[in-house]
Short mmCIF file of C-alpha atoms and ligand atoms in Angstrom, two decimals:
data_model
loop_
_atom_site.label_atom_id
_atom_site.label_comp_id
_atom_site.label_asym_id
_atom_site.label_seq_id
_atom_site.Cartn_x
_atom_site.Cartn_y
_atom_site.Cartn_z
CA UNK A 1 15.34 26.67 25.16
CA UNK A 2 12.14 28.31 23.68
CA UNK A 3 10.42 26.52 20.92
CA UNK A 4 10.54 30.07 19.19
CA UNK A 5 14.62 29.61 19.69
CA UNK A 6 14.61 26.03 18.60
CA UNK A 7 12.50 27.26 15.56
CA UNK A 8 14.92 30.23 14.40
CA UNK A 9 17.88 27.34 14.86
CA UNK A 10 16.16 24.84 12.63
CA UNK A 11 15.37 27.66 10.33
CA UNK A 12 19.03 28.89 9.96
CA UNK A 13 20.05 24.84 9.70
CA UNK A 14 17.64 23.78 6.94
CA UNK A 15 17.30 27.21 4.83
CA UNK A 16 14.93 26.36 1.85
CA UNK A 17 13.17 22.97 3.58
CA UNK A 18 10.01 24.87 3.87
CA UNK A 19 7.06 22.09 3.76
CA UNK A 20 9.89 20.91 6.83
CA UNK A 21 9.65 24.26 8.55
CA UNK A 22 6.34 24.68 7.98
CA UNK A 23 5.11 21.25 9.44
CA UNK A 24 7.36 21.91 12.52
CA UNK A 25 6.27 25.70 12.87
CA UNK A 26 2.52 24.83 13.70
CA UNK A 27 3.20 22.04 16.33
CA UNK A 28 6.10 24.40 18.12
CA UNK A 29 3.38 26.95 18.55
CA UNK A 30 0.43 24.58 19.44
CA UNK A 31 2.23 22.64 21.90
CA UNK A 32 4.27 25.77 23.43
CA UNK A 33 2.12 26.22 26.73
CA UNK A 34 2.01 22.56 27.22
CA UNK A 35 5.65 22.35 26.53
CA UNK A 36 6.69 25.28 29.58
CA UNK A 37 4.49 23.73 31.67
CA UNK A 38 6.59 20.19 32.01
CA UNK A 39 10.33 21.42 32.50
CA UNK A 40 11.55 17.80 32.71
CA UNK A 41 10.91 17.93 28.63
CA UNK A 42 13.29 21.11 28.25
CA UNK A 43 15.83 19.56 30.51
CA UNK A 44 16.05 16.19 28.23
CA UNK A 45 15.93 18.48 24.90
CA UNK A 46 12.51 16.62 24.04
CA UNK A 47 12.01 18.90 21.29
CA UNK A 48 15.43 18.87 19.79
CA UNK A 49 15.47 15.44 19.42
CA UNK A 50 11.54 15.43 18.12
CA UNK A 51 12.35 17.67 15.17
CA UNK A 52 15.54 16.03 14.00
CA UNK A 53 15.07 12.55 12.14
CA UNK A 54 16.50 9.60 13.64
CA UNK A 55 18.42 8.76 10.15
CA UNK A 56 17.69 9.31 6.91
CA UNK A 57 18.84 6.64 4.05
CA UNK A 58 19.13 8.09 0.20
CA UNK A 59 20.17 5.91 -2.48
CA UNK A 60 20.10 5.69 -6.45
CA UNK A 61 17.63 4.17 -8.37
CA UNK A 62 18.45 3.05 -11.82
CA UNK A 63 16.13 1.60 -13.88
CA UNK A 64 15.54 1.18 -17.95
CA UNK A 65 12.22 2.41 -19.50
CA UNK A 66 10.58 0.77 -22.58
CA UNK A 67 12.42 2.82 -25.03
CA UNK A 68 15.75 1.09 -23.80
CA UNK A 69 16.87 4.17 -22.10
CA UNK A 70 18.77 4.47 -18.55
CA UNK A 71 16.59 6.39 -16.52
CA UNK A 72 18.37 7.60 -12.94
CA UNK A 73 15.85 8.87 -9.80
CA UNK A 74 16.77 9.30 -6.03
CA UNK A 75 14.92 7.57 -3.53
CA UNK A 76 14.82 7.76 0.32
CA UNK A 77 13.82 6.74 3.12
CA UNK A 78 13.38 8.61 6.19
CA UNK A 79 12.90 6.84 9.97
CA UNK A 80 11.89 9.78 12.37
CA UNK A 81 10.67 8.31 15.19
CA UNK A 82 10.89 5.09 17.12
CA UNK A 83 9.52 6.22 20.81
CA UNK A 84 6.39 4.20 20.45
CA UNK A 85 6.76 1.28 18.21
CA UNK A 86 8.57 0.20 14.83
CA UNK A 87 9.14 2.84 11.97
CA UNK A 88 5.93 3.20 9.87
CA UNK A 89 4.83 5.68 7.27
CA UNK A 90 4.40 6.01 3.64
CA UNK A 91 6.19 5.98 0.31
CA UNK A 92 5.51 8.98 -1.76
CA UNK A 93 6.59 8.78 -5.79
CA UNK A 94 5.88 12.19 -7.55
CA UNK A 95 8.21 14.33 -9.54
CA UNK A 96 8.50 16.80 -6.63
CA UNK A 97 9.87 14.96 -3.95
CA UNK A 98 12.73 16.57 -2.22
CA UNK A 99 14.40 15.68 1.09
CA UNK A 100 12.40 18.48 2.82
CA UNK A 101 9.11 16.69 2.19
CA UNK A 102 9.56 13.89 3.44
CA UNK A 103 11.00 15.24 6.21
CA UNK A 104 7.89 16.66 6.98
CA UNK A 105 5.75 13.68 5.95
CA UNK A 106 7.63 11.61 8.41
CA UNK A 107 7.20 14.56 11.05
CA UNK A 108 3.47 14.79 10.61
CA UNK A 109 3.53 10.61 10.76
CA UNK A 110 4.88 10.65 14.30
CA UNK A 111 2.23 12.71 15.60
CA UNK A 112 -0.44 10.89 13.64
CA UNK A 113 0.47 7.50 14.90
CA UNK A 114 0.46 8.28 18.35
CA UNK A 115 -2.84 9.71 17.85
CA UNK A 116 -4.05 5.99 16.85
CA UNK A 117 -3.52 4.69 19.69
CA UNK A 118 -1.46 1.50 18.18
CA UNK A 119 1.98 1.41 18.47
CA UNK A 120 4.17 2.96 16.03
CA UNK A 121 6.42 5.02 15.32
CA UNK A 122 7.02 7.50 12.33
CA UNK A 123 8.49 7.08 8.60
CA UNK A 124 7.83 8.26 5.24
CA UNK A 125 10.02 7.50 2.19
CA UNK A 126 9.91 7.50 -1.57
CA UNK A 127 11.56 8.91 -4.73
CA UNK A 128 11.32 11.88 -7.42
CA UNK A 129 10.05 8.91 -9.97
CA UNK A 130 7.32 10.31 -12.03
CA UNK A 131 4.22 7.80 -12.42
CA UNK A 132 2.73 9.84 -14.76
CA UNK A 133 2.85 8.42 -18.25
CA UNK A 134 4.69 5.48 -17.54
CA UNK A 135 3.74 1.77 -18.79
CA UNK A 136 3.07 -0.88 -16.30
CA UNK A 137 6.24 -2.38 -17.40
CA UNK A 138 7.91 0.26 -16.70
CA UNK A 139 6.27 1.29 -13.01
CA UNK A 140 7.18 -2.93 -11.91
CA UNK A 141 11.03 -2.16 -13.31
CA UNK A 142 10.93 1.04 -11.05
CA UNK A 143 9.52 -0.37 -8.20
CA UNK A 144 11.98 -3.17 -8.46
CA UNK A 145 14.90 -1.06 -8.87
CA UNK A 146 13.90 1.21 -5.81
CA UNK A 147 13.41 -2.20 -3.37
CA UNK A 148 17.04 -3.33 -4.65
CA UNK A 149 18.14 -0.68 -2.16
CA UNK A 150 15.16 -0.28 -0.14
CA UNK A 151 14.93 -4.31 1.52
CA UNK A 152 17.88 -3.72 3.79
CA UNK A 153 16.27 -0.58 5.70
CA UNK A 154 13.07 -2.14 6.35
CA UNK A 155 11.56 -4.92 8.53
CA UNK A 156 8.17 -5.99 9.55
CA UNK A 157 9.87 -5.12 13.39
CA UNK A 158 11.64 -2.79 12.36
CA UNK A 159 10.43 -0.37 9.44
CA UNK A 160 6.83 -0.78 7.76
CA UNK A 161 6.36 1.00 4.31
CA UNK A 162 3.32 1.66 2.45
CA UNK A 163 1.70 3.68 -0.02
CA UNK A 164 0.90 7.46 -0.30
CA UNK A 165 0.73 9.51 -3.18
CA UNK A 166 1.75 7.77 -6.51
CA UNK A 167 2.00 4.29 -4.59
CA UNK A 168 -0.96 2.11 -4.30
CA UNK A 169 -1.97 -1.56 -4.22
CA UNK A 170 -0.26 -2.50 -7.68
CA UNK A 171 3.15 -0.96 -6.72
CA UNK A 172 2.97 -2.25 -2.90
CA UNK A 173 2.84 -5.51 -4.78
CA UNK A 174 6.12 -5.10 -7.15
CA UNK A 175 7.75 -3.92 -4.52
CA UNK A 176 7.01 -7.04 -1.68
CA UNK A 177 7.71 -9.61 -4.61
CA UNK A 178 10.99 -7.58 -4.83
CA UNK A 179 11.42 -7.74 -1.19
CA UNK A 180 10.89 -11.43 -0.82
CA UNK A 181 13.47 -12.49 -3.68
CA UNK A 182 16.17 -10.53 -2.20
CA UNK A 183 16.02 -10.64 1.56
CA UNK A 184 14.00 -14.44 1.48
CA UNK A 185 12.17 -13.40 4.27
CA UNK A 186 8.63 -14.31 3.81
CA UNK A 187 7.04 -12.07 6.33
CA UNK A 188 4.04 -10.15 4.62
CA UNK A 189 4.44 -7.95 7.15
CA UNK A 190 7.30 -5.88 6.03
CA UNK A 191 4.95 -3.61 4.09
CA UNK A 192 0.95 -2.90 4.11
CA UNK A 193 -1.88 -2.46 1.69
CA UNK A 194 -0.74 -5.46 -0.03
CA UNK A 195 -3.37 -7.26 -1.87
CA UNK A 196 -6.33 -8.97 0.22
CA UNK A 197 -5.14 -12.83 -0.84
CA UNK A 198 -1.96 -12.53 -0.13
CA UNK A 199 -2.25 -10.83 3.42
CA UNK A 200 -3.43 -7.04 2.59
CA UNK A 201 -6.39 -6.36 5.44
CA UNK A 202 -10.06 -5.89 3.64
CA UNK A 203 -11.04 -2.40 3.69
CA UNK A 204 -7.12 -1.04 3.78
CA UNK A 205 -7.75 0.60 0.48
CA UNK A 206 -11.00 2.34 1.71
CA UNK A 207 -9.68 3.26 4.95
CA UNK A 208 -7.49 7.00 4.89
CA UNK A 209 -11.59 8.38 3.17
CA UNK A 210 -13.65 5.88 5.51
CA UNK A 211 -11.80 6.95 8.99
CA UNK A 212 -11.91 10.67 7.52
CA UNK A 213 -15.33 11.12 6.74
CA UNK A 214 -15.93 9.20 10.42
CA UNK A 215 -13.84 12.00 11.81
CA UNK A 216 -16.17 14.77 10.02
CA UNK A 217 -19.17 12.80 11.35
CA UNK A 218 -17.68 13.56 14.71
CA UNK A 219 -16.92 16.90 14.30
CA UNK A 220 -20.51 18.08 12.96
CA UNK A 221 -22.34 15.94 15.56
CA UNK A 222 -20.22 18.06 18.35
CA UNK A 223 -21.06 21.21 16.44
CA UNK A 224 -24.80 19.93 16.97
CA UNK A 225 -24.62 19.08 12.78
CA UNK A 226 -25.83 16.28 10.26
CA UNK A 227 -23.93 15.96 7.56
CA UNK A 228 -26.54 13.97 5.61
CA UNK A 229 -27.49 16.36 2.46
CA UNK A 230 -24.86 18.25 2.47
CA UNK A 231 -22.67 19.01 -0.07
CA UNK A 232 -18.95 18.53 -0.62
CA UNK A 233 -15.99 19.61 -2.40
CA UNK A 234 -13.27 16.69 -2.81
CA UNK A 235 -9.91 17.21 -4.79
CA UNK A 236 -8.02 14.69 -6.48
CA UNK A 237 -9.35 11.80 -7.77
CA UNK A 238 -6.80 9.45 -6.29
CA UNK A 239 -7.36 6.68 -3.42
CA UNK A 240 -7.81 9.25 -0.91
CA UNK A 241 -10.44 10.69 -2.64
CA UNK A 242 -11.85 7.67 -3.70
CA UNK A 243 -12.89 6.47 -0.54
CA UNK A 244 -13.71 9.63 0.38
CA UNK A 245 -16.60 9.55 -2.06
CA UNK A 246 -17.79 6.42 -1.24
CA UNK A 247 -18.78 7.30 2.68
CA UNK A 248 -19.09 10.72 2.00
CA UNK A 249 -22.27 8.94 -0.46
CA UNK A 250 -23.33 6.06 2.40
CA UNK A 251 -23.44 8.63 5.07
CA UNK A 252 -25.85 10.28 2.78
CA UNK A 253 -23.81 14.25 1.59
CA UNK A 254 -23.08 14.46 -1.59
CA UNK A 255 -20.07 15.14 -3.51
CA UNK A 256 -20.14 17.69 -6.06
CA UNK A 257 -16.49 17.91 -7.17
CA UNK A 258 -13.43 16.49 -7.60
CA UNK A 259 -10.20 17.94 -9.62
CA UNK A 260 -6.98 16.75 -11.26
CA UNK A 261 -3.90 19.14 -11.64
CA UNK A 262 -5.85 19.85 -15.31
CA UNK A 263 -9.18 21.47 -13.38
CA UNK A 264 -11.92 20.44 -11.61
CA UNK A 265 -15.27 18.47 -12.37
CA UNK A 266 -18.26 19.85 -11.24
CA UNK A 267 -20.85 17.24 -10.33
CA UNK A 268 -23.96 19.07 -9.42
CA UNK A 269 -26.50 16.40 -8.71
CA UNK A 270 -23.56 14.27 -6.85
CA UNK A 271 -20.97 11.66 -7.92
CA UNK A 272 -22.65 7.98 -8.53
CA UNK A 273 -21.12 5.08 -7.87
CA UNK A 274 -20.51 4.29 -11.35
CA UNK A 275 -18.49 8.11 -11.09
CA UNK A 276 -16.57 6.64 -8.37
CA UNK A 277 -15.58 3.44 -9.84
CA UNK A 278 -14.79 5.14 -12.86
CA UNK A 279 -11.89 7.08 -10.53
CA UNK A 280 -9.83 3.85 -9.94
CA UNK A 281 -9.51 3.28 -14.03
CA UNK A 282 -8.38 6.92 -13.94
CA UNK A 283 -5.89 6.60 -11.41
CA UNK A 284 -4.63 2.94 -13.02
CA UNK A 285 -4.14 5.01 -16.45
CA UNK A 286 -1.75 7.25 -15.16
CA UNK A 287 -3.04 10.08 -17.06
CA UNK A 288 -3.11 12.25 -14.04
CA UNK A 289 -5.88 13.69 -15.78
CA UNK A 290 -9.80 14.92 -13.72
CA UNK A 291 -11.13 15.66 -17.99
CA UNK A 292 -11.20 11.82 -18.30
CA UNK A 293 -14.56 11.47 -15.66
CA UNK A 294 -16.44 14.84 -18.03
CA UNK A 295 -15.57 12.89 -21.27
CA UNK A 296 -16.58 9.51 -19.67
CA UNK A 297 -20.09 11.26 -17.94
CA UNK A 298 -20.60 14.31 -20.15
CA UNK A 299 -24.22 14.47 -18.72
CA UNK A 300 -23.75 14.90 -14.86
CA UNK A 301 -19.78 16.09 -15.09
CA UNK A 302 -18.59 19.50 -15.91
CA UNK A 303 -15.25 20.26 -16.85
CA UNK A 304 -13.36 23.50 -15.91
CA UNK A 305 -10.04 23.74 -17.04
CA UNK A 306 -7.22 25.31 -14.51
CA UNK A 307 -9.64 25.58 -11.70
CA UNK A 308 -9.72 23.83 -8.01
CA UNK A 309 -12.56 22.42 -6.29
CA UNK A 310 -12.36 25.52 -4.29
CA UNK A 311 -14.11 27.35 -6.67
CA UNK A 312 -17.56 25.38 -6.31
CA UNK A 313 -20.28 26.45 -4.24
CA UNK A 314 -20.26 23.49 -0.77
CA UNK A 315 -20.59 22.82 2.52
CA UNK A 316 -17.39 21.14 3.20
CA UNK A 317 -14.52 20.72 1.59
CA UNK A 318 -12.28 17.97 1.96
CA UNK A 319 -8.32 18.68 0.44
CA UNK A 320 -7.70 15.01 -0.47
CA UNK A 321 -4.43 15.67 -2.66
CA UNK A 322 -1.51 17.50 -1.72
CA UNK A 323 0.40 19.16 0.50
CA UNK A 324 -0.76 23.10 0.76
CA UNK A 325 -3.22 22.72 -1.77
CA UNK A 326 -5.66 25.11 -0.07
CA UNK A 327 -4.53 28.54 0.18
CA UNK A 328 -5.64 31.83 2.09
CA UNK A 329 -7.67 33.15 -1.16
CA UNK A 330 -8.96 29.76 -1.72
CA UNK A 331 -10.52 29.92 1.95
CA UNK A 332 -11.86 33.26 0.92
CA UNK A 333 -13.69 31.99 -1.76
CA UNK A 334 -14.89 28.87 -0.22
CA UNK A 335 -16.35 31.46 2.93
CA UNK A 336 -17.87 33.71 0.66
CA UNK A 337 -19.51 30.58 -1.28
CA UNK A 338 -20.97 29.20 1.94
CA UNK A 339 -18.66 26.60 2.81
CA UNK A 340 -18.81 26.33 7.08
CA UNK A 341 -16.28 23.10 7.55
CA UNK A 342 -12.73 22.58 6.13
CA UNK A 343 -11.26 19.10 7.33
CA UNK A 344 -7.67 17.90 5.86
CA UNK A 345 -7.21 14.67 4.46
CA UNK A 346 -4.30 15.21 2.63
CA UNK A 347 -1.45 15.54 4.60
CA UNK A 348 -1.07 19.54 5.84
CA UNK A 349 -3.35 20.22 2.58
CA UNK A 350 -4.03 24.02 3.62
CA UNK A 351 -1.53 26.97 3.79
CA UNK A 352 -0.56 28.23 7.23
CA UNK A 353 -2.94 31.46 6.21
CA UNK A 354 -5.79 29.30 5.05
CA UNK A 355 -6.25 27.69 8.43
CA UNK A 356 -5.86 30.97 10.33
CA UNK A 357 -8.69 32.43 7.93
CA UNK A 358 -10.57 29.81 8.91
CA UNK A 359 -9.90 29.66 12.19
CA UNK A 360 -10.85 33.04 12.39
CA UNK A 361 -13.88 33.18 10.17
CA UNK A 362 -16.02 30.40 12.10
CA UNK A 363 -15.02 27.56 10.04
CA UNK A 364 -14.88 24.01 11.57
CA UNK A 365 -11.14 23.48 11.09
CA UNK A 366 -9.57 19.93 11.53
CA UNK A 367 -6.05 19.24 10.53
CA UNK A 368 -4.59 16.22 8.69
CA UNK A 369 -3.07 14.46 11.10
CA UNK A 370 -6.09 13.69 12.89
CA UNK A 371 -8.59 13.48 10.03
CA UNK A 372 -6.64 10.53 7.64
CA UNK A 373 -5.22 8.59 10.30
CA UNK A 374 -7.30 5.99 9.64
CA UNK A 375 -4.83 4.87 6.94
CA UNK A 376 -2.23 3.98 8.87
CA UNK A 377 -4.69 3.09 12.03
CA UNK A 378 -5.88 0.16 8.95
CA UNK A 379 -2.62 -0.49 8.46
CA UNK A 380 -1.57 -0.87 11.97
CA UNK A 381 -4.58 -3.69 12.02
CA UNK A 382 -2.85 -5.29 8.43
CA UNK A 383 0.25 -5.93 10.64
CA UNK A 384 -2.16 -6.83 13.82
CA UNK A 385 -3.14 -9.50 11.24
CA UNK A 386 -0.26 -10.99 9.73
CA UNK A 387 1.64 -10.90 12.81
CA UNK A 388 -0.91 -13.43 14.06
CA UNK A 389 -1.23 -14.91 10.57
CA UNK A 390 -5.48 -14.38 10.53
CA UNK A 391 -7.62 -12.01 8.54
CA UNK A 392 -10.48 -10.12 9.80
CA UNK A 393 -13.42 -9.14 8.16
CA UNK A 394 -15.19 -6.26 6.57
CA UNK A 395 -17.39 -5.59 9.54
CA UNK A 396 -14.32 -6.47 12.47
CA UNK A 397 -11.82 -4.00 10.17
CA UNK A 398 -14.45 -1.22 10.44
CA UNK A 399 -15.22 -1.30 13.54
CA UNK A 400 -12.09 -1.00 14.60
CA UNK A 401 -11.49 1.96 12.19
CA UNK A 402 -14.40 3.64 13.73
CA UNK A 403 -13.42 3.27 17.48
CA UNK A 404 -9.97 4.86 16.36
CA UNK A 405 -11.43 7.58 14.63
CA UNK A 406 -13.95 8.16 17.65
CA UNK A 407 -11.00 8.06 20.21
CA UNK A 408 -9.30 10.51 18.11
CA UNK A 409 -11.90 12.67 17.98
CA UNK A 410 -11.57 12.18 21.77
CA UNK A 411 -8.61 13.12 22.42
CA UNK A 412 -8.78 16.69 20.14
CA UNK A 413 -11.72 17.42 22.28
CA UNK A 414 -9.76 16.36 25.38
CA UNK A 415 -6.58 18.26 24.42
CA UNK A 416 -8.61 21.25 22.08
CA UNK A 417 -10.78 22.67 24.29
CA UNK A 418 -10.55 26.55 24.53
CA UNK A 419 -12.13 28.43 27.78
CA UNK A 420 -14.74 29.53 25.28
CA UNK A 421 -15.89 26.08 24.66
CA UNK A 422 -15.02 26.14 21.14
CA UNK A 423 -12.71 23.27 20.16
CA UNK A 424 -9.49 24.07 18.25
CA UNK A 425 -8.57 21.30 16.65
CA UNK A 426 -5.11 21.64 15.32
CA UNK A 427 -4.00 22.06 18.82
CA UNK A 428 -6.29 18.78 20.18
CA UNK A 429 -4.14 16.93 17.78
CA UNK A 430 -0.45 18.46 17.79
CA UNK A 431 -0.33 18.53 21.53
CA UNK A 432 -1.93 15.09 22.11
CA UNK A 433 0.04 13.13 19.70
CA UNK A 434 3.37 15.05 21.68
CA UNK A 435 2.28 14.27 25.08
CA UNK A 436 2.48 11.00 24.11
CA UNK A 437 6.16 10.38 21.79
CA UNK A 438 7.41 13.28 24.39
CA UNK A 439 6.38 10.87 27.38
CA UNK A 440 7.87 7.98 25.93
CA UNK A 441 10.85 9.87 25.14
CA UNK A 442 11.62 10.67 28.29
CA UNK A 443 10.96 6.84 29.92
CA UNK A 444 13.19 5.64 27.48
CA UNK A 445 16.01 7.93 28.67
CA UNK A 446 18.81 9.69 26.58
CA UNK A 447 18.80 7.79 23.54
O1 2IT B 1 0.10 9.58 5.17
C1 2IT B 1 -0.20 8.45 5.58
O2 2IT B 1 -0.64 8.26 6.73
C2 2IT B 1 -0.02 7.32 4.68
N1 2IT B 1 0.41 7.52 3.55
C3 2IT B 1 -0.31 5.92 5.13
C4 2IT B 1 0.87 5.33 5.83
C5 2IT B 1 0.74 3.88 6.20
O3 2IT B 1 1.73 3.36 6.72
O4 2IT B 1 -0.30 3.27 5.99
#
């Protein structure tokens, strides 16, 4: 079958799962030459079995908040792929959460993880829980509650949580205690970016904005670029971002906004490193609110209510928050403002019409997948660690980060190249992370 045929299918299947389609949509039509080219992939359905989850779990999670109330959310956990190692991925809590994103969270995972070159496979879980507002009391109870059902899914062999949006070192850590207690399995590594004394890998936290601005070192230096002095756009102000900021700062650009879902904060002489440390007591408030950094630094921060970080004047911009985050207009208005390089770190942060406009305007374009992997690349190296029960250092962790992001650079480059010379790559990335699961799919016969 065509992957415009399995396409129309999965759209008549899954009506309404549109981050799902979506996700699927761009690989089907980056990897469609590659995938008529090797007919021993139609004849085992490759792609039929690619898009379709290998199960998904759903459960309730009932918890009671400080007022004494019952409070009911739905949690889940989705294991996609297993071709080339254990289930790994994030767990996402935010208000929005549906099925359908996950879906294509744990989609996008596959890819990415093949394109670490360490073996694993994809997963992405997590609830409609809202953090936002809620006590620290209240965010352990969750967390508890949602490992109750969680423990029996997961195994440090088997299925390898972490964090993603709304889940971060302090909830990573409810949760394992959780874990432990229940299944009294003392393995720390069932789950990654625990804390760094009681197995967590140094630089975990750092690592999704450390291997991303690597990547965008690699990209400008292949478009014959420096990207010291330039300027950037960041959104969010979450640990994406965070780290983001702080090599984005090293390697010498400077970062002259960040937003919240209240506006953005315009930053015109650059974020300090007071700025950035000020982020992480943001993010532990749970205010969900970008105002907090203007009222905090009313000199060098500028708050605009309702706006995006699209709106100021950059170089680059770097989505570093949610899913299609970055639309069409907003890639007008960062063209027409001067901005020359767009690289995802949030996962499939620009609309489908975005990237075209920028594909298609002469904007360096990399997607997602291959920009933040070094998140899961560090966590691959937390279970590396605790599997052999040692812990590396700063320098040995970043190393290693910056050969992955290097040979994932590599292999866009490898994969990307177009007879013009120009390197697209969205399909680098899509069509070498399904060479890969697609070859293992087919060793491992019809499973
Ligand atoms: O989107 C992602 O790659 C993550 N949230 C990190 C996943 C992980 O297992 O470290």
């Amino acid at each position: 079958m065509k992957t415009s045929e399995i396409m129309a299918k999965l759209q008549a299947k899954y009506p309404g799962e549109n981050e799902y389609l979506q996700a699927v949509q761009e690989v089907l039509e980056s990897i469609e030459d590659v995938y008529n080219m090797h007919p021993e992939f139609e004849k085992a359905k490759i792609v039929e079995r690619m898009v379709e989850p290998d199960r998904i779990f759903s459960f309730r999670v009932t918890w009671v908040d400080d007022m004494g109330e019952v409070q009911t959310n739905t949690g889940y956990r989705i294991q996609f792929n297993s071709a080339i190692g254990p289930y790994k991925g994030g767990l996402r809590f935010h208000k929005a959460v549906t099925p359908s994103m996950l879906k294509f969270l744990g989609f996008e995972q596959t890819f990415k993880n093949a394109l670490t070159t360490l073996p694993m496979g994809g997963a992405k879980g997590g609830s409609d829980f809202d953090p936002k507002g809620k006590s620290n009391a209240e965010i352990m109870r969750f967390c508890q509650a949602f490992m109750a059902e969680l423990w029996q899914c997961i195994g440090p062999d088997q299925d390898v949580p972490a964090g993603d949006v709304g889940v971060g070192g302090r909830e990573i850590g409810y949760m394992y205690g959780m874990y432990k207690k229940l299944a009294r399995e003392y393995n720390t590594g069932v789950l990654t970016g625990k804390g760094s004394t009681w197995g967590g890998s140094i630089l975990r936290p750092e690592a999704t904005g450390f291997g991303a601005l690597y990547f965008v070192d690699h990209v400008l230096r292949t478009a014959g670029k420096d990207i010291a002095g330039k300027t950037i756009a960041v959104s969010g102000f979450g640990n994406v971002a965070w780290g983001a900021c702080i090599k984005a700062s090293q390697l010498g650009a400077k970062v002259v906004a960040i937003s919240g879902p209240d506006g953005v904060c315009h930053i015109p002489a650059g974020i300090t490193k007071e700025m950035i440390d000020y982020m992480l007591v943001m993010r532990a408030s749970n205010r969900d609110k970008v105002e907090d950094m203007a009222s905090r630094f009313p000199e060098q921060a500028k708050f605009i209510a309702g706006k995006k970080s699209w709106s100021i004047p950059v170089d680059i911009a770097l989505p570093c928050a949610f899913q299609n985050e970055l639309s069409e207009d907003d890639a007008k208005e960062l063209k027409a403002n001067g901005c020359w390089c767009c690289c995802e770190v949030s996962n499939m942060g620009c609309q489908p019409g975005a990237i075209h406009f920028f594909q298609h305007n002469g904007v360096l374009f990399a997607p997602g997948k291959a920009v933040n992997a070094g998140g899961v690349a560090t966590s691959g190296l937390e279970m590396t660690q605790n599997a052999a029960h040692i812990s590396w250092t700063a320098d040995e962790v970043d190393s290693k980060l910056h050969q992955i992001m290097q040979s994932i650079h590599e292999q866009c480059v490898k994969f990307g190249t177009q007879p013009d010379g120009t390197i697209d790559y969205v399909k680098g990335a899509n069509i070498a992370g399904f060479m890969k699961v697609a070859q293992a799919m087919l060793e491992q016969g019809i499973i």
